[in-house]
Amino acid sequence: MIFKIEQVRTGFNMVWLATKNEKTLCTAITPFEKGCINITMDYSNGEQHRLYYNPADTSNGSSLIDRMKFRLYSQDELLGSIAGSNKKEKGFLQSYTYRFLKIGSDEYYLYEVGFDNKGLYLCIYRGDELIAIAEKAMLVKDYQDSYEVYTTSSENIAVIVPLILHYDITAHSDMMEVSLTSVKRKKVNTIQKELLKKFDDKFIEKVKAME
């Protein structure tokens, strides 16, 4: 399955759309709230999830690690949480960061792999299995980032969307910025050997062949 995730509104009320062939798969909206982020995700199958971040909220733990997590809810039921972590590797500049989501017994990981001007990719794994690659558009207009997503199953959408929104907000967000003329070019050059292995260049072609 191939679909897009793109931010369509910036400023105090940010909006993202996940679409395939002009059909909306998910609408994500976060109104401005002081001190927290609260994203409501409405999916085309009728499900509604919420991604919530409030470092002052200690109801799920008071440690710094707990307070920095983004909580994923279905209505008022806590499904899991997303957090950033660091993987330590031997060698100069070989350690790297990644994002981690746990839902029940399933563990998901998002790794950022960049090839300078040749592309920036988000590799999403369920355990050791690669389930999606999102190619981030390097040219960003009016602070609105976009991603072309390749995944082996439509069932992965409810995992992919919150992971990419977490990445977008924490890595590339221009919160409360509004412009009609802004153009930026964002690129990353990954040098960590273990991180480079997370990208499988055959995966995208495999998904394209499945369409």
Coordinates of C-alpha atoms in Angstrom, one line a residue:
M1 CA 0.0 0.0 0.0
I2 CA 1.2 3.5 -0.9
F3 CA -0.2 6.6 0.7
K4 CA 0.7 10.2 1.7
I5 CA 0.9 12.0 5.0
E6 CA 1.1 15.7 4.7
Q7 CA 0.6 18.7 6.9
V8 CA -2.0 21.0 5.4
R9 CA -2.4 23.6 8.0
T10 CA 0.2 25.3 10.3
G11 CA -0.2 28.0 13.0
F12 CA -2.2 27.6 16.2
N13 CA -4.4 24.8 14.7
M14 CA -2.2 22.2 12.9
V15 CA -3.8 19.7 10.6
W16 CA -2.4 16.6 8.8
L17 CA -4.1 14.4 6.2
A18 CA -3.3 10.8 5.3
T19 CA -4.6 10.2 1.8
K20 CA -4.5 7.6 -1.0
N21 CA -5.7 8.5 -4.5
E22 CA -7.4 11.6 -3.0
K23 CA -9.3 9.5 -0.5
T24 CA -8.8 10.6 3.1
L25 CA -7.6 7.7 5.3
C26 CA -7.0 9.8 8.4
T27 CA -7.4 13.4 9.6
A28 CA -5.3 14.6 12.5
I29 CA -6.0 17.9 14.2
T30 CA -4.3 19.6 17.2
P31 CA -5.6 22.9 18.4
F32 CA -3.2 25.1 20.3
E33 CA -3.1 24.3 24.0
K34 CA -0.5 25.9 26.3
G35 CA 1.9 23.4 27.8
C36 CA 0.7 20.3 26.0
I37 CA 0.0 18.7 22.6
N38 CA -3.3 16.9 22.0
I39 CA -3.7 15.4 18.5
T40 CA -7.0 13.8 17.5
M41 CA -6.8 11.3 14.7
D42 CA -10.0 10.3 12.9
Y43 CA -9.7 7.3 10.7
S44 CA -11.9 6.5 7.7
N45 CA -13.0 3.2 9.4
G46 CA -14.6 5.3 12.2
E47 CA -11.9 4.8 14.8
Q48 CA -10.7 7.8 16.7
H49 CA -7.3 7.8 18.4
R50 CA -5.6 10.6 20.4
L51 CA -1.9 11.4 20.8
Y52 CA -1.3 13.4 24.0
Y53 CA 1.8 15.0 25.4
N54 CA 1.9 16.9 28.7
P55 CA 5.2 16.9 30.7
A56 CA 3.3 18.3 33.7
D57 CA 1.0 15.2 33.8
T58 CA 2.3 12.6 36.3
S59 CA -0.8 10.3 36.2
N60 CA 1.2 7.7 34.3
G61 CA 4.5 8.2 36.2
S62 CA 6.5 11.0 37.6
S63 CA 10.0 10.2 36.3
L64 CA 11.4 12.4 33.5
I65 CA 11.2 9.5 31.1
D66 CA 7.5 9.0 31.8
R67 CA 6.7 12.7 31.5
M68 CA 8.4 13.0 28.2
K69 CA 6.3 10.3 26.5
F70 CA 3.5 10.9 24.1
R71 CA 0.5 8.8 25.1
L72 CA -1.7 7.0 22.5
Y73 CA -5.4 6.6 23.4
S74 CA -8.5 5.1 21.9
Q75 CA -11.2 7.2 23.4
D76 CA -10.1 7.1 27.1
E77 CA -8.3 3.7 26.9
L78 CA -4.5 4.0 26.9
L79 CA -3.1 1.9 24.0
G80 CA 0.6 2.7 24.4
S81 CA 3.2 5.5 24.4
I82 CA 5.8 6.9 22.1
A83 CA 9.2 8.0 23.3
G84 CA 12.6 8.8 21.9
S85 CA 15.6 6.7 22.9
N86 CA 19.3 6.3 22.2
K87 CA 21.1 3.3 20.9
K88 CA 24.7 3.1 22.1
E89 CA 27.1 1.6 19.6
K90 CA 30.9 1.2 19.8
G91 CA 32.9 3.5 17.6
F92 CA 33.2 7.2 16.9
L93 CA 29.7 8.8 16.4
Q94 CA 28.1 5.4 15.9
S95 CA 25.3 5.9 18.5
Y96 CA 22.0 7.0 17.2
T97 CA 18.5 8.0 18.3
Y98 CA 15.2 6.3 17.4
R99 CA 11.5 6.3 18.4
F100 CA 9.7 3.5 20.2
L101 CA 6.0 2.6 20.4
K102 CA 4.7 -0.3 22.4
I103 CA 1.0 -1.4 22.0
G104 CA 0.2 -4.5 24.1
S105 CA 2.9 -7.1 23.3
D106 CA 3.8 -5.4 20.0
E107 CA 6.9 -3.2 19.8
Y108 CA 7.4 -0.7 17.0
Y109 CA 10.5 1.3 16.1
L110 CA 11.0 4.3 13.8
Y111 CA 14.5 4.9 12.5
E112 CA 15.6 8.0 10.5
V113 CA 18.0 7.2 7.7
G114 CA 19.3 10.0 5.5
F115 CA 21.4 10.0 2.4
D116 CA 22.2 13.7 2.1
N117 CA 20.7 15.1 -1.1
K118 CA 19.5 11.6 -2.3
G119 CA 16.7 11.3 0.3
L120 CA 15.5 11.0 3.8
Y121 CA 13.7 7.9 5.0
L122 CA 11.8 6.8 8.1
C123 CA 12.0 3.0 8.5
I124 CA 9.3 1.5 10.7
Y125 CA 9.8 -1.9 12.2
R126 CA 7.5 -4.3 14.2
G127 CA 10.2 -6.0 16.2
D128 CA 12.8 -7.1 13.6
E129 CA 10.3 -6.9 10.7
L130 CA 10.3 -3.9 8.4
I131 CA 6.7 -3.0 7.8
A132 CA 6.9 0.5 6.3
I133 CA 9.2 3.1 4.8
A134 CA 8.2 6.8 4.6
E135 CA 10.1 9.0 2.3
K136 CA 10.1 12.6 3.6
A137 CA 9.9 15.4 1.0
M138 CA 13.2 17.3 1.3
L139 CA 11.7 20.5 0.0
V140 CA 9.3 22.0 2.6
K141 CA 7.0 24.8 1.6
D142 CA 5.2 27.1 4.1
Y143 CA 6.4 24.9 7.0
Q144 CA 4.3 21.9 5.8
D145 CA 6.1 18.6 5.7
S146 CA 5.0 15.7 3.7
Y147 CA 5.7 12.0 3.5
E148 CA 5.2 9.2 0.9
V149 CA 4.5 6.0 2.8
Y150 CA 5.1 2.5 1.6
T151 CA 3.8 -0.3 3.7
T152 CA 3.0 -4.0 3.3
S153 CA -0.5 -3.8 4.8
S154 CA -3.3 -1.2 5.3
E155 CA -3.6 -2.6 8.8
N156 CA -0.4 -0.7 9.7
I157 CA -1.9 2.7 9.2
A158 CA -3.0 3.2 12.8
V159 CA 0.7 2.6 13.9
I160 CA 2.4 4.5 11.1
V161 CA 0.3 7.7 11.5
P162 CA 1.1 8.4 15.2
L163 CA 4.7 7.5 14.8
I164 CA 5.2 9.9 11.9
L165 CA 3.3 12.6 13.6
H166 CA 5.5 12.2 16.7
Y167 CA 8.6 12.4 14.4
D168 CA 7.2 15.4 12.5
I169 CA 6.5 17.4 15.7
T170 CA 9.7 16.5 17.5
A171 CA 12.1 16.7 14.6
H172 CA 10.7 19.1 12.0
S173 CA 7.9 21.0 13.6
D174 CA 7.6 24.8 13.1
M175 CA 4.8 25.2 15.6
M176 CA 2.7 28.3 15.4
E177 CA 4.6 29.4 12.3
V178 CA 2.5 30.8 9.4
S179 CA 3.9 31.7 6.0
L180 CA 2.8 31.8 2.4
T181 CA 6.3 32.1 0.9
S182 CA 8.6 30.0 3.2
V183 CA 10.7 27.4 1.4
K184 CA 13.2 25.2 3.2
R185 CA 15.3 22.2 2.2
K186 CA 16.0 19.8 5.0
K187 CA 18.5 17.0 4.6
V188 CA 20.2 14.4 6.8
N189 CA 23.4 12.4 6.2
T190 CA 23.5 9.2 8.3
I191 CA 26.9 7.8 9.1
Q192 CA 26.0 5.2 11.7
K193 CA 26.6 1.7 10.2
E194 CA 23.9 -0.1 12.2
L195 CA 21.4 2.6 11.4
L196 CA 22.1 2.5 7.7
K197 CA 21.3 -1.3 7.8
K198 CA 17.7 -0.4 8.8
F199 CA 17.0 0.9 5.3
D200 CA 16.2 -1.8 2.7
D201 CA 16.2 -0.3 -0.8
K202 CA 14.3 -3.3 -2.2
F203 CA 11.4 -2.8 0.2
I204 CA 9.9 0.2 -1.7
E205 CA 10.1 -1.7 -5.0
K206 CA 8.4 -4.6 -3.3
V207 CA 5.5 -2.5 -2.2
K208 CA 5.2 -0.8 -5.6
A209 CA 4.9 -4.3 -7.2
M210 CA 2.1 -5.1 -4.8
E211 CA -0.1 -2.1 -5.9

